[in-house]
């Protein structure tokens, strides 16, 4: 157990729907990073939050949004889902505002049908 | 943006042999180079990292070497064991709020 908790582990949903993925960082970590992992794209950075504030955005679609709450857990919202959004979604946490030494969660496997 | 190339994409070695995975990067300002191991069904796990002011770092059977001039760094695994079988990712960080860029991964298979 890495200490980073992601729920749910698996999610199957239809095209056009909206889902919310949840991440609880390791105790004491203030940074949460979201990544998308697909077979042909590898690990793609989506977004980074530090202590509730957005710090950096990567290749995140406009249909996707995220936030980090006062208790430091984070949610990634995916809407108007398309087949191509099927992937593993990982969050990682770190104790600093910079990504030294990520700890990844075990991921959420999203399947859009 | 940063461009990270990782080779080989797949690697098969006999148990007890060594394995070497290499990554090249483009941004000379990059200063942090971690390696992650991802086992089936799990998230990537940090196994070793190196900063730009260090040329080599070892941790038991794992070592990382960095050549800043040539802009490449390598993961070395000695005395490989079946439990080393996994996908290995290199990553590069360039500072500030820049993202970490991951390599495309190397699937290592250690044959007993």
mmCIF file of C-alpha atoms in Angstrom:
data_model
loop_
_atom_site.group_PDB
_atom_site.id
_atom_site.type_symbol
_atom_site.label_atom_id
_atom_site.label_comp_id
_atom_site.label_asym_id
_atom_site.label_seq_id
_atom_site.Cartn_x
_atom_site.Cartn_y
_atom_site.Cartn_z
ATOM 1 C CA UNK A 1 0.000 0.000 0.000
ATOM 2 C CA UNK A 2 1.590 3.247 -1.189
ATOM 3 C CA UNK A 3 -0.531 5.440 1.067
ATOM 4 C CA UNK A 4 -2.230 7.108 -1.915
ATOM 5 C CA UNK A 5 -5.836 5.942 -2.198
ATOM 6 C CA UNK A 6 -7.793 6.036 -5.421
ATOM 7 C CA UNK A 7 -11.440 5.138 -5.838
ATOM 8 C CA UNK A 8 -13.074 3.494 -7.596
ATOM 9 C CA UNK A 9 -10.621 0.898 -8.917
ATOM 10 C CA UNK A 10 -12.739 0.149 -11.949
ATOM 11 C CA UNK A 11 -15.405 2.153 -13.714
ATOM 12 C CA UNK A 12 -17.455 1.230 -16.757
ATOM 13 C CA UNK A 13 -19.682 3.882 -18.241
ATOM 14 C CA UNK A 14 -21.328 4.868 -21.494
ATOM 15 C CA UNK A 15 -20.299 7.527 -23.958
ATOM 16 C CA UNK A 16 -21.607 10.962 -23.116
ATOM 17 C CA UNK A 17 -21.675 10.310 -19.386
ATOM 18 C CA UNK A 18 -19.819 12.048 -16.575
ATOM 19 C CA UNK A 19 -17.704 10.397 -13.896
ATOM 20 C CA UNK A 20 -15.726 11.507 -10.869
ATOM 21 C CA UNK A 21 -12.476 9.906 -9.802
ATOM 22 C CA UNK A 22 -11.241 10.421 -6.279
ATOM 23 C CA UNK A 23 -7.755 10.547 -4.815
ATOM 24 C CA UNK A 24 -6.589 10.823 -1.222
ATOM 25 C CA UNK A 25 -2.892 11.728 -1.012
ATOM 26 C CA UNK A 26 -0.390 10.178 1.356
ATOM 27 C CA UNK A 27 -0.661 11.595 4.850
ATOM 28 C CA UNK A 28 1.175 14.918 5.020
ATOM 29 C CA UNK A 29 1.511 15.369 1.253
ATOM 30 C CA UNK A 30 0.127 18.632 -0.054
ATOM 31 C CA UNK A 31 0.602 18.046 -3.779
ATOM 32 C CA UNK A 32 -1.636 15.928 -5.976
ATOM 33 C CA UNK A 33 -0.870 15.171 -9.608
ATOM 34 C CA UNK A 34 -3.199 13.477 -12.064
ATOM 35 C CA UNK A 35 -1.957 11.326 -14.934
ATOM 36 C CA UNK A 36 -3.652 9.461 -17.739
ATOM 37 C CA UNK A 37 -2.079 6.221 -18.934
ATOM 38 C CA UNK A 38 -3.166 4.684 -22.198
ATOM 39 C CA UNK A 39 -1.447 2.002 -24.256
ATOM 40 C CA UNK A 40 -0.355 4.303 -27.048
ATOM 41 C CA UNK A 41 0.288 7.502 -25.077
ATOM 42 C CA UNK A 42 2.149 6.349 -22.000
ATOM 43 C CA UNK A 43 1.842 8.480 -18.866
ATOM 44 C CA UNK A 44 0.414 11.874 -19.728
ATOM 45 C CA UNK A 45 0.369 14.633 -17.143
ATOM 46 C CA UNK A 46 -3.044 16.213 -16.674
ATOM 47 C CA UNK A 47 -2.955 18.632 -13.750
ATOM 48 C CA UNK A 48 -1.200 19.464 -10.470
ATOM 49 C CA UNK A 49 -2.689 20.902 -7.290
ATOM 50 C CA UNK A 50 -0.807 22.086 -4.258
ATOM 51 C CA UNK A 51 -2.657 22.771 -1.021
ATOM 52 C CA UNK A 52 -5.867 23.506 -2.853
ATOM 53 C CA UNK A 53 -4.410 25.665 -5.602
ATOM 54 C CA UNK A 54 -3.912 24.688 -9.213
ATOM 55 C CA UNK A 55 -0.199 24.787 -10.027
ATOM 56 C CA UNK A 56 0.199 23.435 -13.535
ATOM 57 C CA UNK A 57 -1.836 22.046 -16.372
ATOM 58 C CA UNK A 58 -0.740 19.523 -18.917
ATOM 59 C CA UNK A 59 -2.641 17.969 -21.770
ATOM 60 C CA UNK A 60 -5.980 18.125 -20.004
ATOM 61 C CA UNK A 61 -9.056 18.310 -22.186
ATOM 62 C CA UNK A 62 -11.647 21.026 -21.598
ATOM 63 C CA UNK A 63 -14.130 18.238 -20.814
ATOM 64 C CA UNK A 64 -11.975 17.323 -17.818
ATOM 65 C CA UNK A 65 -11.666 19.310 -14.626
ATOM 66 C CA UNK A 66 -10.206 18.766 -11.204
ATOM 67 C CA UNK A 67 -10.086 20.279 -7.772
ATOM 68 C CA UNK A 68 -8.398 19.760 -4.442
ATOM 69 C CA UNK A 69 -10.442 20.140 -1.302
ATOM 70 C CA UNK A 70 -9.439 21.573 2.122
ATOM 71 C CA UNK A 71 -8.837 18.048 3.430
ATOM 72 C CA UNK A 72 -6.394 17.669 0.500
ATOM 73 C CA UNK A 73 -8.257 14.947 -1.324
ATOM 74 C CA UNK A 74 -8.693 15.596 -5.016
ATOM 75 C CA UNK A 75 -11.324 14.769 -7.579
ATOM 76 C CA UNK A 76 -10.959 14.477 -11.329
ATOM 77 C CA UNK A 77 -14.194 15.046 -13.222
ATOM 78 C CA UNK A 78 -14.516 13.661 -16.733
ATOM 79 C CA UNK A 79 -17.567 14.673 -18.743
ATOM 80 C CA UNK A 80 -19.048 14.008 -22.187
ATOM 81 C CA UNK A 81 -17.027 10.830 -22.185
ATOM 82 C CA UNK A 82 -15.751 9.398 -25.437
ATOM 83 C CA UNK A 83 -14.416 5.940 -26.250
ATOM 84 C CA UNK A 84 -10.923 7.408 -26.419
ATOM 85 C CA UNK A 85 -11.089 8.434 -22.784
ATOM 86 C CA UNK A 86 -10.794 4.790 -21.776
ATOM 87 C CA UNK A 87 -7.536 4.574 -19.867
ATOM 88 C CA UNK A 88 -5.943 4.176 -16.475
ATOM 89 C CA UNK A 89 -6.040 7.336 -14.419
ATOM 90 C CA UNK A 90 -3.427 7.699 -11.725
ATOM 91 C CA UNK A 91 -2.944 10.259 -9.076
ATOM 92 C CA UNK A 92 0.357 10.801 -7.350
ATOM 93 C CA UNK A 93 1.218 12.827 -4.302
ATOM 94 C CA UNK A 94 4.365 14.466 -3.033
ATOM 95 C CA UNK A 95 5.252 16.425 0.038
ATOM 96 C CA UNK A 96 6.535 19.437 -1.832
ATOM 97 C CA UNK A 97 5.323 21.950 -4.348
ATOM 98 C CA UNK A 98 7.667 20.375 -6.899
ATOM 99 C CA UNK A 99 7.472 16.783 -8.134
ATOM 100 C CA UNK A 100 10.411 15.211 -6.350
ATOM 101 C CA UNK A 101 9.638 11.627 -5.483
ATOM 102 C CA UNK A 102 6.062 10.979 -6.499
ATOM 103 C CA UNK A 103 4.045 8.311 -4.737
ATOM 104 C CA UNK A 104 1.444 6.911 -7.079
ATOM 105 C CA UNK A 105 -1.881 5.375 -6.224
ATOM 106 C CA UNK A 106 -3.004 2.114 -7.782
ATOM 107 C CA UNK A 107 -5.160 3.880 -10.355
ATOM 108 C CA UNK A 108 -8.709 3.883 -11.659
ATOM 109 C CA UNK A 109 -9.362 1.895 -14.802
ATOM 110 C CA UNK A 110 -12.010 3.713 -16.822
ATOM 111 C CA UNK A 111 -13.764 1.909 -19.627
ATOM 112 C CA UNK A 112 -16.117 3.895 -21.838
ATOM 113 C CA UNK A 113 -18.487 1.745 -23.890
ATOM 114 C CA UNK B 1 8.662 21.207 -24.400
ATOM 115 C CA UNK B 2 10.764 18.394 -23.039
ATOM 116 C CA UNK B 3 11.240 15.353 -25.257
ATOM 117 C CA UNK B 4 12.175 12.068 -23.576
ATOM 118 C CA UNK B 5 13.102 8.974 -25.550
ATOM 119 C CA UNK B 6 13.429 5.604 -23.844
ATOM 120 C CA UNK B 7 15.053 2.481 -25.273
ATOM 121 C CA UNK B 8 14.562 -0.384 -25.641
ATOM 122 C CA UNK B 9 10.799 -0.770 -25.522
ATOM 123 C CA UNK B 10 11.138 -4.436 -24.573
ATOM 124 C CA UNK B 11 14.020 -6.312 -23.011
ATOM 125 C CA UNK B 12 14.392 -10.000 -22.182
ATOM 126 C CA UNK B 13 17.270 -11.209 -20.060
ATOM 127 C CA UNK B 14 18.194 -14.436 -18.354
ATOM 128 C CA UNK B 15 17.975 -14.502 -14.600
ATOM 129 C CA UNK B 16 21.263 -13.339 -13.135
ATOM 130 C CA UNK B 17 22.209 -11.210 -16.136
ATOM 131 C CA UNK B 18 22.275 -7.426 -16.164
ATOM 132 C CA UNK B 19 19.721 -5.126 -17.773
ATOM 133 C CA UNK B 20 20.309 -1.592 -19.003
ATOM 134 C CA UNK B 21 17.641 0.905 -20.047
ATOM 135 C CA UNK B 22 18.567 4.272 -21.517
ATOM 136 C CA UNK B 23 16.733 7.574 -21.760
ATOM 137 C CA UNK B 24 17.671 10.700 -23.621
ATOM 138 C CA UNK B 25 16.200 14.136 -23.018
ATOM 139 C CA UNK B 26 16.235 17.468 -24.802
ATOM 140 C CA UNK B 27 16.073 20.223 -22.177
ATOM 141 C CA UNK B 28 19.513 21.033 -20.799
ATOM 142 C CA UNK B 29 17.835 22.706 -17.788
ATOM 143 C CA UNK B 30 16.455 19.352 -16.613
ATOM 144 C CA UNK B 31 17.653 18.641 -13.114
ATOM 145 C CA UNK B 32 15.848 15.614 -11.693
ATOM 146 C CA UNK B 33 15.717 12.138 -13.204
ATOM 147 C CA UNK B 34 13.625 9.470 -11.460
ATOM 148 C CA UNK B 35 12.971 5.894 -12.500
ATOM 149 C CA UNK B 36 9.699 4.135 -11.822
ATOM 150 C CA UNK B 37 8.774 0.450 -11.848
ATOM 151 C CA UNK B 38 5.222 -0.524 -12.702
ATOM 152 C CA UNK B 39 4.043 -4.033 -11.993
ATOM 153 C CA UNK B 40 0.902 -5.406 -13.559
ATOM 154 C CA UNK B 41 -2.218 -3.869 -12.059
ATOM 155 C CA UNK B 42 -0.319 -1.399 -9.913
ATOM 156 C CA UNK B 43 0.744 2.200 -10.056
ATOM 157 C CA UNK B 44 4.318 3.201 -10.862
ATOM 158 C CA UNK B 45 6.686 2.994 -7.919
ATOM 159 C CA UNK B 46 9.757 5.176 -7.538
ATOM 160 C CA UNK B 47 12.820 2.927 -7.392
ATOM 161 C CA UNK B 48 15.712 5.334 -7.737
ATOM 162 C CA UNK B 49 16.336 8.941 -8.687
ATOM 163 C CA UNK B 50 19.265 11.197 -9.404
ATOM 164 C CA UNK B 51 19.776 14.939 -9.461
ATOM 165 C CA UNK B 52 21.828 16.839 -11.985
ATOM 166 C CA UNK B 53 24.734 17.484 -9.629
ATOM 167 C CA UNK B 54 25.442 13.754 -9.304
ATOM 168 C CA UNK B 55 26.846 11.424 -11.964
ATOM 169 C CA UNK B 56 25.910 8.075 -10.483
ATOM 170 C CA UNK B 57 23.786 6.647 -7.711
ATOM 171 C CA UNK B 58 23.482 3.072 -6.476
ATOM 172 C CA UNK B 59 20.974 1.238 -4.344
ATOM 173 C CA UNK B 60 21.791 -2.448 -3.966
ATOM 174 C CA UNK B 61 21.283 -4.051 -7.404
ATOM 175 C CA UNK B 62 20.018 -0.871 -9.017
ATOM 176 C CA UNK B 63 22.075 2.043 -10.273
ATOM 177 C CA UNK B 64 21.445 5.130 -12.342
ATOM 178 C CA UNK B 65 24.088 7.005 -14.324
ATOM 179 C CA UNK B 66 23.710 10.490 -15.745
ATOM 180 C CA UNK B 67 25.627 12.114 -18.578
ATOM 181 C CA UNK B 68 24.569 15.750 -18.606
ATOM 182 C CA UNK B 69 26.744 16.663 -21.559
ATOM 183 C CA UNK B 70 25.183 14.035 -23.772
ATOM 184 C CA UNK B 71 21.779 14.467 -22.119
ATOM 185 C CA UNK B 72 21.139 10.860 -21.339
ATOM 186 C CA UNK B 73 20.759 8.714 -18.267
ATOM 187 C CA UNK B 74 20.523 4.983 -17.761
ATOM 188 C CA UNK B 75 19.095 2.459 -15.340
ATOM 189 C CA UNK B 76 21.281 -0.537 -14.577
ATOM 190 C CA UNK B 77 19.907 -3.633 -12.869
ATOM 191 C CA UNK B 78 22.447 -6.294 -11.938
ATOM 192 C CA UNK B 79 21.838 -9.940 -10.982
ATOM 193 C CA UNK B 80 18.301 -9.748 -12.319
ATOM 194 C CA UNK B 81 15.589 -11.794 -10.663
ATOM 195 C CA UNK B 82 12.130 -12.829 -11.906
ATOM 196 C CA UNK B 83 10.540 -10.261 -9.602
ATOM 197 C CA UNK B 84 12.342 -7.541 -11.553
ATOM 198 C CA UNK B 85 9.970 -8.272 -14.449
ATOM 199 C CA UNK B 86 7.865 -5.139 -14.905
ATOM 200 C CA UNK B 87 7.569 -2.006 -17.003
ATOM 201 C CA UNK B 88 10.174 0.629 -16.200
ATOM 202 C CA UNK B 89 9.658 4.322 -16.889
ATOM 203 C CA UNK B 90 12.230 7.059 -16.837
ATOM 204 C CA UNK B 91 11.151 10.623 -16.175
ATOM 205 C CA UNK B 92 12.626 14.089 -16.444
ATOM 206 C CA UNK B 93 11.829 17.219 -14.472
ATOM 207 C CA UNK B 94 12.985 20.654 -15.541
ATOM 208 C CA UNK B 95 12.188 22.779 -12.540
ATOM 209 C CA UNK B 96 9.575 25.238 -11.351
ATOM 210 C CA UNK B 97 6.042 24.253 -12.110
ATOM 211 C CA UNK B 98 7.019 22.392 -15.229
ATOM 212 C CA UNK B 99 5.520 18.975 -15.564
ATOM 213 C CA UNK B 100 7.430 15.753 -15.218
ATOM 214 C CA UNK B 101 7.801 14.132 -18.626
ATOM 215 C CA UNK B 102 7.825 10.351 -18.706
ATOM 216 C CA UNK B 103 9.501 8.062 -21.177
ATOM 217 C CA UNK B 104 7.407 5.548 -23.074
ATOM 218 C CA UNK B 105 8.397 2.622 -20.883
ATOM 219 C CA UNK B 106 10.478 -0.543 -21.172
ATOM 220 C CA UNK B 107 8.920 -3.917 -20.568
ATOM 221 C CA UNK B 108 11.557 -6.034 -18.863
ATOM 222 C CA UNK B 109 11.162 -9.790 -18.767
ATOM 223 C CA UNK B 110 13.534 -11.829 -16.642
ATOM 224 C CA UNK B 111 13.551 -15.441 -17.736
ATOM 225 C CA UNK B 112 14.159 -17.952 -14.930
#
